[in-house]
CSV table of C-alpha atoms and ligand atoms in Angstrom, one decimal:
chain,number,residue,atom,x,y,z
A,1,MET,CA,128.9,98.9,114.3
A,2,ASP,CA,128.2,102.5,113.2
A,3,ALA,CA,127.8,105.5,115.4
A,4,THR,CA,124.0,105.5,115.2
A,5,THR,CA,123.7,102.6,117.7
A,6,LYS,CA,124.9,104.0,120.9
A,7,LEU,CA,127.0,101.6,122.9
A,8,GLY,CA,124.8,99.7,125.2
A,9,GLN,CA,121.5,100.8,123.6
A,10,PRO,CA,119.6,97.8,122.5
A,11,LEU,CA,118.8,97.6,118.8
A,12,VAL,CA,115.4,96.3,119.5
A,13,ARG,CA,113.5,96.7,122.7
A,14,ILE,CA,110.1,95.2,123.4
A,15,GLU,CA,108.2,95.8,126.5
A,16,HIS,CA,105.0,94.3,127.9
A,17,LEU,CA,103.8,93.3,124.5
A,18,ARG,CA,100.4,91.6,124.3
A,19,HIS,CA,98.5,90.5,121.3
A,20,PHE,CA,95.0,89.3,120.8
A,21,TYR,CA,93.4,88.0,117.6
A,22,HIS,CA,89.8,89.1,117.3
A,23,LYS,CA,87.6,87.0,115.1
A,24,GLY,CA,83.9,87.4,114.6
A,25,THR,CA,82.0,88.2,117.7
A,26,THR,CA,84.1,86.0,120.0
A,27,SER,CA,86.3,87.5,122.6
A,28,GLY,CA,89.9,87.8,121.6
A,29,LEU,CA,92.4,85.0,121.5
A,30,LEU,CA,95.4,85.9,123.6
A,31,VAL,CA,98.5,84.8,121.6
A,32,LEU,CA,101.3,86.9,123.2
A,33,ASP,CA,101.3,87.7,126.8
A,34,ASP,CA,103.7,90.2,128.3
A,35,VAL,CA,106.6,89.6,126.0
A,36,ASN,CA,109.8,91.5,127.0
A,37,LEU,CA,112.9,91.2,125.0
A,38,THR,CA,115.9,93.2,123.9
A,39,LEU,CA,118.2,92.5,121.0
A,40,LYS,CA,121.7,94.0,121.0
A,41,ALA,CA,124.0,94.7,118.2
A,42,GLY,CA,126.3,91.8,117.4
A,43,GLU,CA,124.2,88.9,118.6
A,44,ILE,CA,122.1,86.1,117.1
A,45,VAL,CA,119.1,85.4,119.3
A,46,GLY,CA,116.9,82.4,118.9
A,47,LEU,CA,113.2,82.3,119.7
A,48,LEU,CA,112.4,78.7,120.3
A,49,GLY,CA,108.8,77.5,120.6
A,50,ARG,CA,106.2,75.1,119.5
A,51,SER,CA,103.9,75.5,116.5
A,52,GLY,CA,101.1,77.9,117.2
A,53,SER,CA,102.9,79.6,120.1
A,54,GLY,CA,102.8,83.0,118.5
A,55,LYS,CA,106.4,83.2,117.1
A,56,SER,CA,105.4,84.4,113.6
A,57,THR,CA,103.0,86.9,115.2
A,58,LEU,CA,105.8,88.4,117.2
A,59,LEU,CA,108.1,88.7,114.2
A,60,ARG,CA,105.3,90.4,112.2
A,61,ILE,CA,104.8,92.9,115.0
A,62,ILE,CA,108.6,93.6,115.2
A,63,ALA,CA,108.6,94.2,111.5
A,64,GLY,CA,105.8,96.6,111.9
A,65,LEU,CA,103.4,94.6,109.7
A,66,LEU,CA,101.0,94.0,112.6
A,67,GLU,CA,100.0,96.4,115.3
A,68,PRO,CA,100.1,94.8,118.8
A,69,SER,CA,97.2,95.1,121.1
A,70,SER,CA,99.4,96.7,123.7
A,71,GLY,CA,103.0,97.2,124.7
A,72,THR,CA,105.9,99.0,123.2
A,73,ILE,CA,108.4,98.1,120.5
A,74,GLU,CA,111.4,100.3,119.7
A,75,ILE,CA,114.1,100.0,117.1
A,76,GLU,CA,117.2,102.1,118.1
A,77,GLY,CA,115.0,104.0,120.5
A,78,GLN,CA,112.3,104.8,117.9
A,79,PRO,CA,108.9,103.4,118.3
A,80,VAL,CA,107.7,101.1,115.5
A,81,THR,CA,104.5,102.5,114.0
A,82,GLY,CA,104.4,100.9,110.6
A,83,PRO,CA,106.5,98.7,108.3
A,84,ALA,CA,110.0,99.2,109.7
A,85,SER,CA,112.8,99.9,107.2
A,86,GLN,CA,115.5,98.8,109.6
A,87,VAL,CA,114.3,95.2,109.5
A,88,ALA,CA,114.0,92.6,106.8
A,89,MET,CA,112.4,89.2,107.0
A,90,VAL,CA,113.3,85.8,105.8
A,91,PHE,CA,110.4,83.3,105.6
A,92,GLN,CA,110.2,79.6,105.6
A,93,SER,CA,109.6,79.8,101.9
A,94,PHE,CA,109.4,82.8,99.6
A,95,ALA,CA,106.9,83.9,97.1
A,96,LEU,CA,109.4,84.8,94.4
A,97,PHE,CA,108.0,86.3,91.3
A,98,PRO,CA,108.0,83.5,88.7
A,99,TRP,CA,108.3,85.9,85.8
A,100,LEU,CA,111.3,87.7,87.2
A,101,THR,CA,114.9,86.6,87.1
A,102,VAL,CA,117.0,86.0,90.2
A,103,LEU,CA,118.5,89.5,89.8
A,104,GLU,CA,115.1,91.2,89.2
A,105,ASN,CA,113.7,89.3,92.2
A,106,VAL,CA,116.5,90.7,94.4
A,107,GLU,CA,116.3,94.2,93.0
A,108,ILE,CA,112.6,94.5,93.6
A,109,GLY,CA,112.9,95.4,97.2
A,110,LEU,CA,115.2,98.4,96.3
A,111,GLU,CA,112.7,99.8,93.8
A,112,ALA,CA,110.4,100.4,96.7
A,113,LEU,CA,113.1,102.4,98.4
A,114,GLY,CA,113.4,104.7,95.3
A,115,MET,CA,117.0,103.8,94.5
A,116,PRO,CA,118.2,104.7,91.0
A,117,PRO,CA,118.5,101.7,88.6
A,118,ALA,CA,122.3,101.6,88.3
A,119,GLU,CA,122.7,101.6,92.1
A,120,ARG,CA,120.0,99.0,92.5
A,121,ARG,CA,121.8,96.6,90.1
A,122,LYS,CA,125.1,97.1,91.9
A,123,HIS,CA,123.6,96.4,95.3
A,124,ALA,CA,121.6,93.4,94.0
A,125,LEU,CA,124.7,91.9,92.4
A,126,ALA,CA,126.6,92.3,95.6
A,127,ALA,CA,123.9,90.5,97.6
A,128,ILE,CA,123.7,87.7,95.1
A,129,ASP,CA,127.4,87.3,95.2
A,130,LEU,CA,127.5,87.3,99.0
A,131,ILE,CA,124.9,84.6,99.3
A,132,GLY,CA,126.5,82.3,96.8
A,133,LEU,CA,124.2,82.8,93.9
A,134,ASP,CA,126.5,84.2,91.3
A,135,GLY,CA,126.0,82.5,88.0
A,136,PHE,CA,122.3,82.4,88.6
A,137,GLU,CA,121.5,86.1,88.1
A,138,SER,CA,119.5,85.4,84.9
A,139,ALA,CA,117.8,82.2,86.1
A,140,TYR,CA,114.1,82.1,86.7
A,141,PRO,CA,112.8,80.7,90.0
A,142,LYS,CA,111.4,77.5,88.4
A,143,GLU,CA,114.9,76.6,87.3
A,144,LEU,CA,116.2,76.7,90.9
A,145,SER,CA,116.3,74.1,93.7
A,146,GLY,CA,114.6,74.8,97.0
A,147,GLY,CA,117.9,75.7,98.6
A,148,MET,CA,118.8,78.1,95.8
A,149,ARG,CA,115.3,79.7,96.0
A,150,GLN,CA,115.8,80.2,99.7
A,151,ARG,CA,119.1,81.9,98.9
A,152,VAL,CA,117.3,84.3,96.7
A,153,GLY,CA,115.1,85.1,99.7
A,154,PHE,CA,118.1,85.8,101.8
A,155,ALA,CA,119.6,88.0,99.1
A,156,ARG,CA,116.3,89.9,98.9
A,157,ALA,CA,116.3,90.5,102.6
A,158,LEU,CA,120.0,91.4,102.8
A,159,VAL,CA,120.1,93.8,99.8
A,160,VAL,CA,118.3,96.5,101.7
A,161,HIS,CA,121.0,96.4,104.4
A,162,PRO,CA,118.6,96.1,107.3
A,163,LYS,CA,119.9,96.6,110.8
A,164,VAL,CA,118.0,93.5,112.0
A,165,LEU,CA,117.4,90.4,110.1
A,166,LEU,CA,114.3,88.5,111.3
A,167,MET,CA,114.2,84.9,110.2
A,168,ASP,CA,111.0,82.8,110.5
A,169,GLU,CA,111.9,79.1,110.4
A,170,PRO,CA,114.2,79.8,107.4
A,171,PHE,CA,115.6,76.3,107.1
A,172,SER,CA,112.6,74.2,107.9
A,173,ALA,CA,111.2,73.7,104.4
A,174,LEU,CA,114.6,72.5,103.1
A,175,ASP,CA,115.9,69.0,103.1
A,176,VAL,CA,118.5,68.1,105.9
A,177,LEU,CA,121.6,68.6,103.8
A,178,THR,CA,120.6,71.7,102.1
A,179,ALA,CA,119.5,73.2,105.4
A,180,GLU,CA,122.9,72.4,107.0
A,181,THR,CA,124.8,73.9,104.1
A,182,LEU,CA,122.8,77.1,104.2
A,183,ARG,CA,123.2,77.4,108.0
A,184,THR,CA,126.9,77.0,107.7
A,185,ASP,CA,127.2,79.5,104.9
A,186,LEU,CA,125.2,82.0,106.9
A,187,LEU,CA,127.2,81.5,110.0
A,188,ASP,CA,130.5,81.9,108.1
A,189,LEU,CA,129.3,85.2,106.6
A,190,TRP,CA,128.2,86.4,110.0
A,191,SER,CA,131.3,85.5,111.8
A,192,GLU,CA,133.5,87.0,109.1
A,193,GLY,CA,131.5,90.2,109.5
A,194,ARG,CA,130.4,90.2,105.9
A,195,MET,CA,126.7,90.4,106.5
A,196,PRO,CA,125.3,94.0,106.1
A,197,ILE,CA,123.3,93.6,109.3
A,198,LYS,CA,123.8,94.2,113.0
A,199,SER,CA,121.9,91.3,114.6
A,200,ILE,CA,119.7,88.4,113.8
A,201,LEU,CA,116.5,87.3,115.5
A,202,MET,CA,115.6,83.8,114.4
A,203,VAL,CA,112.5,81.8,115.1
A,204,THR,CA,112.8,78.1,115.2
A,205,HIS,CA,111.2,75.0,116.6
A,206,ASN,CA,114.4,73.0,116.3
A,207,ILE,CA,116.4,72.9,119.5
A,208,GLU,CA,119.6,71.8,117.8
A,209,GLU,CA,119.4,74.5,115.2
A,210,ALA,CA,119.0,77.1,117.9
A,211,VAL,CA,122.0,75.7,119.8
A,212,LEU,CA,124.1,75.6,116.6
A,213,LEU,CA,123.5,79.2,115.6
A,214,CYS,CA,122.5,81.3,118.5
A,215,ASP,CA,124.3,83.3,121.2
A,216,ARG,CA,121.2,83.4,123.3
A,217,ILE,CA,118.0,81.3,123.1
A,218,LEU,CA,114.7,82.6,124.4
A,219,VAL,CA,112.4,79.7,125.2
A,220,PHE,CA,108.8,80.5,124.2
A,221,SER,CA,105.8,78.9,125.9
A,222,SER,CA,102.6,78.2,124.2
A,223,ASN,CA,99.1,79.2,125.2
A,224,PRO,CA,99.8,82.1,125.4
A,225,GLY,CA,103.2,82.8,124.0
A,226,ALA,CA,105.6,84.2,126.6
A,227,ILE,CA,109.3,84.0,127.2
A,228,VAL,CA,109.8,81.5,130.0
A,229,ALA,CA,113.6,81.0,130.0
A,230,GLU,CA,116.7,82.4,128.6
A,231,VAL,CA,119.7,80.2,127.8
A,232,LYS,CA,123.1,81.6,126.9
A,233,VAL,CA,125.1,79.4,124.6
A,234,GLU,CA,128.7,80.1,125.2
A,235,LEU,CA,130.2,77.4,123.1
A,236,PRO,CA,132.7,78.6,120.5
A,237,GLN,CA,131.9,78.4,116.8
A,238,PRO,CA,131.9,76.2,114.8
A,239,ARG,CA,129.9,74.1,117.1
A,240,ASP,CA,129.8,70.3,117.0
A,241,ARG,CA,126.5,68.5,117.6
A,242,GLN,CA,128.4,65.5,119.1
A,243,ASP,CA,130.3,67.6,121.6
A,244,PRO,CA,129.1,66.6,125.1
A,245,ALA,CA,128.9,70.3,126.0
A,246,PHE,CA,126.6,70.8,123.0
A,247,ARG,CA,124.4,67.8,124.1
A,248,ALA,CA,124.2,69.3,127.6
A,249,VAL,CA,122.8,72.5,126.3
A,250,VAL,CA,120.2,70.6,124.2
A,251,ASP,CA,119.2,68.5,127.2
A,252,ASP,CA,118.9,71.6,129.4
A,253,ILE,CA,116.5,73.2,126.9
A,254,TYR,CA,114.5,70.0,126.6
A,255,ALA,CA,114.1,69.9,130.3
A,256,ARG,CA,113.0,73.6,130.4
A,257,MET,CA,110.5,73.1,127.7
A,258,THR,CA,108.8,70.3,129.7
A,259,GLN,CA,109.3,71.7,133.1
A,260,LYS,CA,106.5,71.7,135.6
A,261,VAL,CA,106.7,74.6,138.0
A,262,ALA,CA,105.5,73.8,141.5
A,263,GLY,CA,102.5,75.8,142.5
A,264,VAL,CA,101.9,77.1,139.0
A,265,PRO,CA,99.2,75.5,136.9
A,266,GLN,CA,100.9,73.7,134.0
A,267,ARG,CA,100.6,75.5,130.8
A,268,GLU,CA,98.7,73.3,128.3
A,269,ALA,CA,100.9,71.6,125.8
A,270,PHE,CA,98.8,72.8,122.8
A,271,PRO,CA,97.7,76.4,122.3
A,272,GLY,CA,94.1,77.1,123.2
A,273,THR,CA,91.8,75.3,125.5
A,274,GLY,CA,88.6,73.3,125.1
A,275,LEU,CA,87.3,73.5,121.5
A,276,ALA,CA,89.9,76.2,120.8
A,277,MET,CA,92.8,73.8,121.3
A,278,ILE,CA,95.1,73.4,118.2
A,279,LEU,CA,95.8,69.8,117.7
A,280,PRO,CA,98.7,68.3,115.9
A,281,ASP,CA,97.9,66.0,113.0
A,282,ILE,CA,99.5,62.8,114.3
A,283,SER,CA,98.4,59.4,113.1
A,284,THR,CA,97.3,56.7,115.5
A,285,ASN,CA,100.0,54.5,114.1
A,286,VAL,CA,102.7,56.9,115.3
A,287,LEU,CA,101.0,57.2,118.7
A,288,ALA,CA,100.7,53.5,119.1
A,289,GLY,CA,104.3,53.1,117.9
A,290,LEU,CA,105.7,55.5,120.5
A,291,ILE,CA,103.7,53.8,123.3
A,292,GLU,CA,105.1,50.4,122.3
A,293,MET,CA,108.6,51.8,122.1
A,294,ILE,CA,108.4,53.3,125.6
A,295,ASP,CA,106.8,50.3,127.1
A,296,GLY,CA,109.5,47.9,125.8
A,297,PRO,CA,113.1,47.5,126.7
A,298,PRO,CA,115.3,49.4,127.6
A,299,TYR,CA,112.7,52.0,128.7
A,300,ASP,CA,110.2,49.9,130.5
A,301,GLY,CA,107.6,52.6,130.6
A,302,LYS,CA,109.8,55.7,131.1
A,303,ALA,CA,112.1,57.4,128.6
A,304,ASP,CA,114.3,60.4,128.4
A,305,LEU,CA,112.9,62.7,125.6
A,306,PRO,CA,116.2,63.9,124.1
A,307,GLU,CA,117.4,60.3,124.0
A,308,LEU,CA,114.2,59.2,122.3
A,309,ALA,CA,114.5,62.0,119.9
A,310,SER,CA,118.0,61.2,118.8
A,311,LYS,CA,117.2,57.5,118.6
A,312,LEU,CA,114.2,58.2,116.4
A,313,GLN,CA,116.1,61.0,114.5
A,314,LEU,CA,113.3,63.4,115.3
A,315,GLU,CA,113.3,67.1,116.0
A,316,VAL,CA,111.5,68.8,118.8
A,317,ASP,CA,108.6,69.8,116.7
A,318,ASP,CA,108.2,66.2,115.6
A,319,LEU,CA,108.6,64.4,118.9
A,320,PHE,CA,107.0,66.9,121.2
A,321,PRO,CA,103.6,66.9,119.6
A,322,ILE,CA,103.6,63.1,119.6
A,323,ALA,CA,104.6,62.9,123.2
A,324,GLU,CA,102.1,65.7,124.1
A,325,THR,CA,99.3,64.0,122.3
A,326,LEU,CA,99.9,60.9,124.4
A,327,GLN,CA,99.8,63.3,127.4
A,328,LEU,CA,96.6,64.9,126.3
A,329,LEU,CA,95.0,61.5,125.9
A,330,ARG,CA,96.4,60.5,129.3
A,331,PHE,CA,98.4,57.6,127.9
A,332,ALA,CA,101.6,59.3,129.2
A,333,GLU,CA,102.9,62.1,131.4
A,334,ILE,CA,105.8,64.4,130.5
A,335,GLU,CA,107.9,66.0,133.2
A,336,GLU,CA,111.4,67.6,133.0
A,337,GLY,CA,112.4,66.0,129.8
A,338,THR,CA,111.0,62.6,130.7
A,339,ILE,CA,108.0,60.8,129.3
A,340,ARG,CA,106.3,58.1,131.4
A,341,LEU,CA,103.4,55.9,130.4
A,342,THR,CA,100.4,56.0,132.6
A,343,PRO,CA,98.8,52.7,133.6
A,344,ALA,CA,96.3,53.1,130.7
A,345,GLY,CA,99.3,53.7,128.4
A,346,ARG,CA,101.0,50.5,129.6
A,347,GLN,CA,97.8,48.6,129.2
A,348,PHE,CA,97.4,49.9,125.7
A,349,ALA,CA,100.9,48.7,124.8
A,350,THR,CA,100.1,45.1,125.3
A,351,ALA,CA,96.4,45.1,124.4
A,352,ASP,CA,95.0,43.6,121.2
A,353,LEU,CA,93.6,45.8,118.4
A,354,ASP,CA,90.0,45.8,119.6
A,355,ASP,CA,90.9,46.6,123.2
A,356,ARG,CA,93.2,49.4,121.9
A,357,LYS,CA,90.4,50.9,119.9
A,358,ARG,CA,88.1,50.7,122.9
A,359,ALA,CA,90.6,52.4,125.2
A,360,PHE,CA,91.4,55.0,122.5
A,361,LEU,CA,87.7,55.8,122.1
A,362,GLN,CA,87.2,56.3,125.9
A,363,HIS,CA,90.2,58.6,126.1
A,364,LEU,CA,89.3,60.5,123.0
A,365,LEU,CA,85.8,61.3,124.3
A,366,ALA,CA,87.0,62.2,127.7
A,367,TYR,CA,90.0,64.3,126.9
A,368,VAL,CA,89.5,65.8,123.4
A,369,PRO,CA,86.6,68.2,123.6
A,370,LEU,CA,86.3,68.6,119.8
A,371,ALA,CA,85.8,64.9,119.4
A,372,ALA,CA,83.1,64.8,122.0
A,373,HIS,CA,81.5,67.9,120.5
A,374,ILE,CA,81.3,66.5,117.0
A,375,ARG,CA,79.9,63.2,118.4
A,376,ARG,CA,77.3,65.1,120.4
A,377,ILE,CA,76.1,67.1,117.4
A,378,LEU,CA,75.8,63.9,115.3
A,379,ASP,CA,73.9,62.1,118.1
A,380,GLU,CA,71.4,65.0,118.5
A,381,ARG,CA,70.6,65.4,114.8
A,382,ALA,CA,67.9,63.1,113.4
A,383,SER,CA,70.0,62.5,110.3
A,384,HIS,CA,73.1,61.9,112.3
A,385,ARG,CA,75.0,63.9,109.7
A,386,ALA,CA,76.8,67.2,109.7
A,387,PRO,CA,79.1,69.0,107.3
A,388,ALA,CA,82.7,69.5,108.1
A,389,ASN,CA,82.5,73.1,107.2
A,390,ARG,CA,80.3,73.7,110.1
A,391,PHE,CA,83.0,72.7,112.5
A,392,LEU,CA,85.8,74.4,110.5
A,393,ALA,CA,83.9,77.7,110.8
A,394,GLU,CA,83.6,77.1,114.5
A,395,LEU,CA,87.3,76.5,114.9
A,396,GLU,CA,88.2,79.5,112.8
A,397,ASP,CA,86.7,81.7,115.4
A,398,THR,CA,89.7,81.0,117.6
A,399,MET,CA,92.5,79.9,115.2
A,400,SER,CA,93.9,80.6,111.8
A,401,GLU,CA,92.5,78.6,108.8
A,402,ASP,CA,95.5,76.4,108.5
A,403,TYR,CA,95.4,75.4,112.2
A,404,ALA,CA,91.6,74.8,111.9
A,405,GLU,CA,92.1,72.4,109.1
A,406,GLN,CA,95.0,70.7,110.8
A,407,THR,CA,93.0,70.3,114.0
A,408,LEU,CA,89.9,68.9,112.3
A,409,HIS,CA,92.0,66.5,110.2
A,410,ALA,CA,93.7,65.2,113.4
A,411,VAL,CA,90.3,64.6,115.1
A,412,VAL,CA,89.0,62.9,112.0
A,413,SER,CA,91.9,60.4,111.9
A,414,TRP,CA,91.7,59.7,115.6
A,415,ALA,CA,87.9,59.2,115.4
A,416,ARG,CA,88.2,56.8,112.5
A,417,TYR,CA,90.6,54.6,114.4
A,418,ALA,CA,88.3,54.7,117.5
A,419,GLU,CA,85.2,54.3,115.3
A,420,LEU,CA,83.7,57.3,117.0
A,421,PHE,CA,82.2,58.7,113.8
A,422,ALA,CA,82.8,58.5,110.0
A,423,TYR,CA,83.8,61.1,107.6
A,424,ASP,CA,83.3,61.1,103.9
A,425,GLU,CA,86.1,62.9,102.2
A,426,ALA,CA,84.2,63.3,98.9
A,427,THR,CA,81.2,65.0,100.4
A,428,GLY,CA,82.9,66.6,103.4
A,429,VAL,CA,80.2,65.1,105.7
A,430,PHE,CA,80.5,63.6,109.1
A,431,SER,CA,78.1,60.8,110.0
A,432,LEU,CA,77.5,58.0,112.5
A,433,GLU,CA,77.2,55.4,109.7
A,434,ASN,CA,79.8,52.7,110.2
A,435,PRO,CA,82.5,53.2,107.7
A,436,THR,CA,82.8,50.0,105.6
B,1,ADP,P1,103.7,80.1,115.4
B,1,ADP,O1,104.4,81.0,114.4
B,1,ADP,O2,104.4,80.0,116.7
B,1,ADP,O3,103.3,78.8,114.8
B,1,ADP,P2,101.5,82.0,115.0
B,1,ADP,O4,102.0,83.3,115.4
B,1,ADP,O5,101.4,81.7,113.5
B,1,ADP,O6,102.4,80.9,115.8
B,1,ADP,O7,100.0,81.8,115.6
B,1,ADP,C1,99.8,81.9,117.0
B,1,ADP,C2,98.3,81.7,117.3
B,1,ADP,O8,97.6,82.7,116.7
B,1,ADP,C3,97.7,80.4,116.8
B,1,ADP,O9,96.8,80.0,117.7
B,1,ADP,C4,97.1,80.8,115.5
B,1,ADP,O10,96.0,79.9,115.2
B,1,ADP,C5,96.6,82.2,115.8
B,1,ADP,N1,96.5,83.0,114.6
B,1,ADP,C6,97.5,83.3,113.8
B,1,ADP,N2,97.1,84.1,112.8
B,1,ADP,C7,95.8,84.4,113.1
B,1,ADP,C8,94.8,85.2,112.5
B,1,ADP,N3,95.1,85.9,111.4
B,1,ADP,N4,93.6,85.2,113.0
B,1,ADP,C9,93.3,84.4,114.1
B,1,ADP,N5,94.2,83.7,114.7
B,1,ADP,C10,95.4,83.6,114.2
B,2,MG,MG1,105.2,80.5,112.5
């Protein structure tokens, strides 16, 4: 720790941060609501939340890439007003320059700082060495595996010797083994004090990953994003996923993420309300499968989510959206880490295919406003047809393009199962014609 960080002064301090996205003429979409957080030197802090909860938005604001609607953000006591040189970002996947070698890709960040070429090379080689890429200096990105490419991204972030390293789901695009290796390497470098940084703020949707790496975990709610809980992880490193104390922390976080607070209206599972709700793209096969599993032995209609997740080898961002889709459709209820089938859910479990489709249709129309909306438009039109683009444009008023596509895709697949309307992939047109 150098003298510029006064003892006790937080490295990053965020107070009363709010952010709206404004699109078209619609009123703003609130994605971050009164976020307060401090990051101190020497700690790894995790920001754990569901897709669409505003995690990336928060990181972009801290990095000075996006101006918040209101609130303050300071790094070492200095307000952030533009791209902040004290921070570097690691993304889920990097846009490496395909025509540059590994070494050149790492050096490029230093060019912008105006560093002389010889010094640039020295720094870049050191970062490449540190992150375990030596021998690959002259390789081109296309010659590298996903894990190696991600290492280039890390080297590119570390080479500028940032005070704070911001990581946005840095391991989630990698296969399981590669991710584990990279996590372990990173943690070793950190605990040996070899990383040229003071602290790490990591965004993840993976509970176990957060518990493996972090000293402190901030649990982020969706709709809008806000910090709802702070969990200190006091287990010594290296941590063992099988350790009962480790499992206890994971279970505690699961419970907090599904907690209903008495007297406070429950936050919706998915960001946005009504037509603006971001829906997860989950197939009806998966939904039916989970219903059947919970209905059967040993669960008999009620299951512990962490237990289900480990049995199914799923992570929170995989299991939660499935469970929450069942909740949205009122086939299940989630409370304090437990999922319980509703009477309709239990009926569904034992019904035949036609009855299942009928039940699904009723629930889809009643509880998924977008499905009912599309159906209503198709009913009203003489042609009973409407282009998908029309609905996409409507969704993009309140959500990013990617989330709009995901949401529409989800509703299309559910509607097909329920035979609510048809969609022709080739022409991009919805219709009431029966799909054959
Ligand atoms: P996360 O990283 O947690 O998945 P994001 O910060 O990417 O969440 O997005 C949070 C919310 O803000 C989502 O509802 C998303 O659709 C919306 N959003 C993100 N970027 C934009 C944008 N450029 N314009 C409008 N809405 C956006
Ligand atoms: Mg994100």
